[in-house]
PDB file of C-alpha atoms in Angstrom:
ATOM      1  CA  MET A1090       0.000   0.000   0.000  1.00  0.00           C
ATOM      2  CA  ALA A1091       1.373   3.408  -0.927  1.00  0.00           C
ATOM      3  CA  ASP A1092       1.787   5.980   1.832  1.00  0.00           C
ATOM      4  CA  VAL A1093      -1.559   7.684   2.301  1.00  0.00           C
ATOM      5  CA  THR A1094      -2.155  10.601   4.619  1.00  0.00           C
ATOM      6  CA  LEU A1095      -5.074  10.990   6.978  1.00  0.00           C
ATOM      7  CA  ASP A1096      -6.028  14.163   5.089  1.00  0.00           C
ATOM      8  CA  HIS A1097      -6.177  12.130   1.859  1.00  0.00           C
ATOM      9  CA  LEU A1098      -8.381   9.484   3.493  1.00  0.00           C
ATOM     10  CA  ASN A1099     -10.702  12.111   4.958  1.00  0.00           C
ATOM     11  CA  ALA A1100     -11.052  13.890   1.596  1.00  0.00           C
ATOM     12  CA  ALA A1101     -11.406  10.795  -0.588  1.00  0.00           C
ATOM     13  CA  ASP A1102     -14.748   9.620  -1.860  1.00  0.00           C
ATOM     14  CA  ARG A1103     -16.014   6.366  -0.348  1.00  0.00           C
ATOM     15  CA  ALA A1104     -14.496   4.207  -3.102  1.00  0.00           C
ATOM     16  CA  GLY A1105     -11.153   5.995  -2.819  1.00  0.00           C
ATOM     17  CA  PHE A1106     -11.161   5.583   0.957  1.00  0.00           C
ATOM     18  CA  VAL A1107     -11.838   1.846   0.653  1.00  0.00           C
ATOM     19  CA  ALA A1108      -9.241   1.427  -2.117  1.00  0.00           C
ATOM     20  CA  ALA A1109      -6.587   3.259  -0.085  1.00  0.00           C
ATOM     21  CA  LEU A1110      -7.163   0.879   2.827  1.00  0.00           C
ATOM     22  CA  ASP A1111      -7.225  -2.234   0.641  1.00  0.00           C
ATOM     23  CA  GLY A1112      -5.507  -5.112   2.352  1.00  0.00           C
ATOM     24  CA  ILE A1113      -5.737  -3.714   5.872  1.00  0.00           C
ATOM     25  CA  PHE A1114      -8.223  -6.452   6.771  1.00  0.00           C
ATOM     26  CA  GLU A1115      -7.618  -9.760   4.993  1.00  0.00           C
ATOM     27  CA  HIS A1116      -9.824  -9.894   1.864  1.00  0.00           C
ATOM     28  CA  SER A1117     -12.502  -7.850   3.653  1.00  0.00           C
ATOM     29  CA  PRO A1118     -12.985  -4.363   2.176  1.00  0.00           C
ATOM     30  CA  TRP A1119     -16.334  -4.157   3.969  1.00  0.00           C
ATOM     31  CA  VAL A1120     -14.523  -3.114   7.159  1.00  0.00           C
ATOM     32  CA  ALA A1121     -13.243   0.086   5.504  1.00  0.00           C
ATOM     33  CA  GLU A1122     -16.617   0.580   3.801  1.00  0.00           C
ATOM     34  CA  GLU A1123     -18.331   0.552   7.206  1.00  0.00           C
ATOM     35  CA  ALA A1124     -15.752   2.845   8.805  1.00  0.00           C
ATOM     36  CA  ALA A1125     -15.933   5.389   5.969  1.00  0.00           C
ATOM     37  CA  ALA A1126     -19.142   6.845   7.385  1.00  0.00           C
ATOM     38  CA  GLY A1127     -17.236   8.109  10.425  1.00  0.00           C
ATOM     39  CA  ARG A1128     -15.092  10.560   8.480  1.00  0.00           C
ATOM     40  CA  PRO A1129     -13.476  12.940   8.976  1.00  0.00           C
ATOM     41  CA  PHE A1130     -11.163  11.304  11.483  1.00  0.00           C
ATOM     42  CA  ALA A1131      -9.276  13.611  13.843  1.00  0.00           C
ATOM     43  CA  SER A1132      -6.341  11.223  14.173  1.00  0.00           C
ATOM     44  CA  LEU A1133      -4.959   7.890  13.045  1.00  0.00           C
ATOM     45  CA  ALA A1134      -6.044   6.510  16.409  1.00  0.00           C
ATOM     46  CA  ALA A1135      -9.620   7.574  15.646  1.00  0.00           C
ATOM     47  CA  LEU A1136      -9.431   5.901  12.228  1.00  0.00           C
ATOM     48  CA  PHE A1137      -8.086   2.722  13.807  1.00  0.00           C
ATOM     49  CA  ALA A1138     -10.839   2.768  16.441  1.00  0.00           C
ATOM     50  CA  ALA A1139     -13.485   3.170  13.719  1.00  0.00           C
ATOM     51  CA  LEU A1140     -12.069   0.249  11.723  1.00  0.00           C
ATOM     52  CA  CYS A1141     -12.011  -2.004  14.785  1.00  0.00           C
ATOM     53  CA  ALA A1142     -15.516  -0.878  15.767  1.00  0.00           C
ATOM     54  CA  ALA A1143     -16.781  -1.718  12.270  1.00  0.00           C
ATOM     55  CA  LEU A1144     -15.289  -5.177  12.655  1.00  0.00           C
ATOM     56  CA  ARG A1145     -16.669  -5.763  16.140  1.00  0.00           C
ATOM     57  CA  ASN A1146     -20.146  -4.399  15.290  1.00  0.00           C
ATOM     58  CA  ALA A1147     -20.553  -6.541  12.172  1.00  0.00           C
ATOM     59  CA  ASP A1148     -22.909  -9.462  12.252  1.00  0.00           C
ATOM     60  CA  PRO A1149     -21.375 -12.731  13.488  1.00  0.00           C
ATOM     61  CA  ALA A1150     -21.341 -14.352  10.036  1.00  0.00           C
ATOM     62  CA  ARG A1151     -19.373 -11.457   8.581  1.00  0.00           C
ATOM     63  CA  ARG A1152     -16.877 -11.490  11.443  1.00  0.00           C
ATOM     64  CA  LEU A1153     -16.424 -15.237  11.077  1.00  0.00           C
ATOM     65  CA  ALA A1154     -15.870 -14.887   7.320  1.00  0.00           C
ATOM     66  CA  LEU A1155     -13.088 -12.371   8.014  1.00  0.00           C
ATOM     67  CA  ILE A1156     -11.471 -14.732  10.515  1.00  0.00           C
ATOM     68  CA  LYS A1157     -11.679 -17.584   8.006  1.00  0.00           C
ATOM     69  CA  ALA A1158     -10.069 -15.397   5.304  1.00  0.00           C
ATOM     70  CA  HIS A1159      -6.766 -15.537   7.195  1.00  0.00           C
ATOM     71  CA  PRO A1160      -4.176 -18.136   6.217  1.00  0.00           C
ATOM     72  CA  ASP A1161      -2.740 -20.784   8.498  1.00  0.00           C
ATOM     73  CA  LEU A1162       0.536 -19.816  10.125  1.00  0.00           C
ATOM     74  CA  ALA A1163       3.421 -21.565   8.397  1.00  0.00           C
ATOM     75  CA  GLY A1164       0.849 -23.496   6.405  1.00  0.00           C
ATOM     76  CA  LYS A1165       0.822 -24.920   2.907  1.00  0.00           C
ATOM     77  CA  ALA A1166      -0.014 -21.547   1.351  1.00  0.00           C
ATOM     78  CA  ALA A1167       3.096 -20.054   2.951  1.00  0.00           C
ATOM     79  CA  ARG A1168       5.266 -22.863   1.620  1.00  0.00           C
ATOM     80  CA  ALA A1169       3.708 -22.523  -1.823  1.00  0.00           C
ATOM     81  CA  GLY A1170       4.278 -18.761  -1.846  1.00  0.00           C
ATOM     82  CA  SER A1171       0.586 -17.970  -2.339  1.00  0.00           C
ATOM     83  CA  LEU A1172       0.033 -15.672   0.668  1.00  0.00           C
ATOM     84  CA  THR A1173      -0.734 -11.976   0.288  1.00  0.00           C
ATOM     85  CA  ALA A1174       2.327  -9.743   0.465  1.00  0.00           C
ATOM     86  CA  ALA A1175       1.267  -8.538   3.920  1.00  0.00           C
ATOM     87  CA  SER A1176       0.824 -12.076   5.266  1.00  0.00           C
ATOM     88  CA  THR A1177       4.165 -13.129   3.796  1.00  0.00           C
ATOM     89  CA  ALA A1178       5.908 -10.167   5.432  1.00  0.00           C
ATOM     90  CA  GLU A1179       4.271 -10.874   8.791  1.00  0.00           C
ATOM     91  CA  GLN A1180       5.171 -14.557   8.791  1.00  0.00           C
ATOM     92  CA  THR A1181       8.691 -13.911   7.519  1.00  0.00           C
ATOM     93  CA  GLY A1182       9.216 -11.305  10.238  1.00  0.00           C
ATOM     94  CA  ALA A1183       8.537 -13.982  12.863  1.00  0.00           C
ATOM     95  CA  GLY A1184      10.900 -16.432  11.179  1.00  0.00           C
ATOM     96  CA  LEU A1185       8.106 -18.733  10.066  1.00  0.00           C
ATOM     97  CA  ASP A1186       9.745 -19.005   6.655  1.00  0.00           C
ATOM     98  CA  LEU A1187      12.814 -20.625   8.247  1.00  0.00           C
ATOM     99  CA  LEU A1188      11.218 -23.510  10.133  1.00  0.00           C
ATOM    100  CA  THR A1189      12.910 -26.860  10.424  1.00  0.00           C
ATOM    101  CA  GLU A1190      10.931 -29.858   9.215  1.00  0.00           C
ATOM    102  CA  ASP A1191      10.068 -30.701  12.838  1.00  0.00           C
ATOM    103  CA  GLU A1192       8.844 -27.154  13.491  1.00  0.00           C
ATOM    104  CA  PHE A1193       6.832 -27.168  10.282  1.00  0.00           C
ATOM    105  CA  ALA A1194       5.277 -30.484  11.363  1.00  0.00           C
ATOM    106  CA  ALA A1195       4.394 -28.977  14.775  1.00  0.00           C
ATOM    107  CA  PHE A1196       2.708 -25.969  13.114  1.00  0.00           C
ATOM    108  CA  HIS A1197       0.867 -28.292  10.730  1.00  0.00           C
ATOM    109  CA  ARG A1198      -0.336 -30.488  13.605  1.00  0.00           C
ATOM    110  CA  LEU A1199      -1.491 -27.469  15.632  1.00  0.00           C
ATOM    111  CA  ASN A1200      -3.139 -25.799  12.613  1.00  0.00           C
ATOM    112  CA  THR A1201      -5.084 -29.000  11.988  1.00  0.00           C
ATOM    113  CA  ALA A1202      -6.126 -29.459  15.628  1.00  0.00           C
ATOM    114  CA  TYR A1203      -7.143 -25.822  15.947  1.00  0.00           C
ATOM    115  CA  GLY A1204      -9.097 -25.813  12.677  1.00  0.00           C
ATOM    116  CA  ASP A1205     -10.837 -29.061  13.608  1.00  0.00           C
ATOM    117  CA  LYS A1206     -11.850 -27.699  17.015  1.00  0.00           C
ATOM    118  CA  PHE A1207     -12.876 -24.150  16.090  1.00  0.00           C
ATOM    119  CA  GLY A1208     -13.622 -24.195  12.366  1.00  0.00           C
ATOM    120  CA  PHE A1209     -11.274 -21.319  11.551  1.00  0.00           C
ATOM    121  CA  PRO A1210      -7.524 -20.673  11.496  1.00  0.00           C
ATOM    122  CA  PHE A1211      -5.423 -19.712  14.511  1.00  0.00           C
ATOM    123  CA  ILE A1212      -4.797 -15.966  14.372  1.00  0.00           C
ATOM    124  CA  VAL A1213      -2.110 -14.133  16.274  1.00  0.00           C
ATOM    125  CA  CYS A1214      -0.306 -10.902  15.525  1.00  0.00           C
ATOM    126  CA  VAL A1215       3.119 -12.417  14.902  1.00  0.00           C
ATOM    127  CA  ARG A1216       4.947  -9.108  14.820  1.00  0.00           C
ATOM    128  CA  ARG A1217       7.635  -9.145  17.520  1.00  0.00           C
ATOM    129  CA  LEU A1218       6.866 -12.773  18.472  1.00  0.00           C
ATOM    130  CA  THR A1219       9.139 -15.775  18.194  1.00  0.00           C
ATOM    131  CA  LYS A1220       8.116 -19.081  16.684  1.00  0.00           C
ATOM    132  CA  GLU A1221       8.530 -20.637  20.142  1.00  0.00           C
ATOM    133  CA  PHE A1222       6.102 -18.140  21.692  1.00  0.00           C
ATOM    134  CA  ILE A1223       3.628 -18.698  18.858  1.00  0.00           C
ATOM    135  CA  LEU A1224       3.729 -22.473  19.345  1.00  0.00           C
ATOM    136  CA  LYS A1225       3.084 -22.056  23.105  1.00  0.00           C
ATOM    137  CA  ALA A1226       0.191 -19.668  22.433  1.00  0.00           C
ATOM    138  CA  PHE A1227      -1.232 -22.149  19.937  1.00  0.00           C
ATOM    139  CA  ALA A1228      -1.221 -24.946  22.507  1.00  0.00           C
ATOM    140  CA  GLN A1229      -2.664 -22.726  25.262  1.00  0.00           C
ATOM    141  CA  ARG A1230      -5.457 -21.359  23.117  1.00  0.00           C
ATOM    142  CA  LEU A1231      -6.531 -24.855  22.076  1.00  0.00           C
ATOM    143  CA  GLU A1232      -7.837 -25.114  25.657  1.00  0.00           C
ATOM    144  CA  ASN A1233     -10.288 -22.215  25.110  1.00  0.00           C
ATOM    145  CA  GLY A1234     -13.911 -22.404  24.084  1.00  0.00           C
ATOM    146  CA  ARG A1235     -15.064 -21.321  20.615  1.00  0.00           C
ATOM    147  CA  GLU A1236     -16.587 -17.967  21.644  1.00  0.00           C
ATOM    148  CA  ALA A1237     -13.441 -17.021  23.551  1.00  0.00           C
ATOM    149  CA  GLU A1238     -11.355 -17.868  20.494  1.00  0.00           C
ATOM    150  CA  ILE A1239     -13.571 -15.805  18.201  1.00  0.00           C
ATOM    151  CA  ALA A1240     -13.105 -12.828  20.543  1.00  0.00           C
ATOM    152  CA  THR A1241      -9.350 -13.439  20.728  1.00  0.00           C
ATOM    153  CA  ALA A1242      -9.089 -13.766  16.947  1.00  0.00           C
ATOM    154  CA  LEU A1243     -10.866 -10.412  16.501  1.00  0.00           C
ATOM    155  CA  ASP A1244      -8.529  -8.786  19.033  1.00  0.00           C
ATOM    156  CA  GLU A1245      -5.529 -10.205  17.182  1.00  0.00           C
ATOM    157  CA  ILE A1246      -6.880  -9.025  13.806  1.00  0.00           C
ATOM    158  CA  CYS A1247      -7.085  -5.498  15.184  1.00  0.00           C
ATOM    159  CA  ARG A1248      -3.460  -5.808  16.368  1.00  0.00           C
ATOM    160  CA  ILE A1249      -2.340  -6.983  12.940  1.00  0.00           C
TER     161      ILE A1249
END
C-alpha cells in the first residue's frame, strides 16, 4: 500500500477511501466501507478505532468470514508462496519461513487441531513474536472455548 495521509483518506470519496485501505483487513474491504461513514477522522487513532468498531459491530457471520479469510501460520499456502504480500511479510518477520521440518510439522499439527476444534484458522499478531512463543500460544489457546477464540481472533486481527 502506498503511503496515504489521513487528510487524503478524509477527503477521498467512499471508493477511494476503501481502495486506499485495501488489504488492511484480509480480503474484507467491507470493514473500511463501514468505517468510511465516520469521516473525517481527527487522528490515526480515531481511524483505527473506527475500523475495529466496524469489525466488532458486524454481524457474526461477517466477522467469522473475516477470521476464516486468514491463512494458516506456516501453512501450505506459505510454503507454496501464495500468501498476500502482507501475510508473507508478517510470517517472515517472525521467522516462520525458516522452520525446520520438525517445526513445520508442529505448526501443521497445531493448525489441523485448531481448525478441527474451532472451524477457523489460529490468528495471532506475529509481529515481535518468536516461533517458540507462537507455538506455546497455539497450545494454550486450544484449551479455550469457541466464543473465547472468536473474541481473541478479533482482538488479534485489530493488532495486525
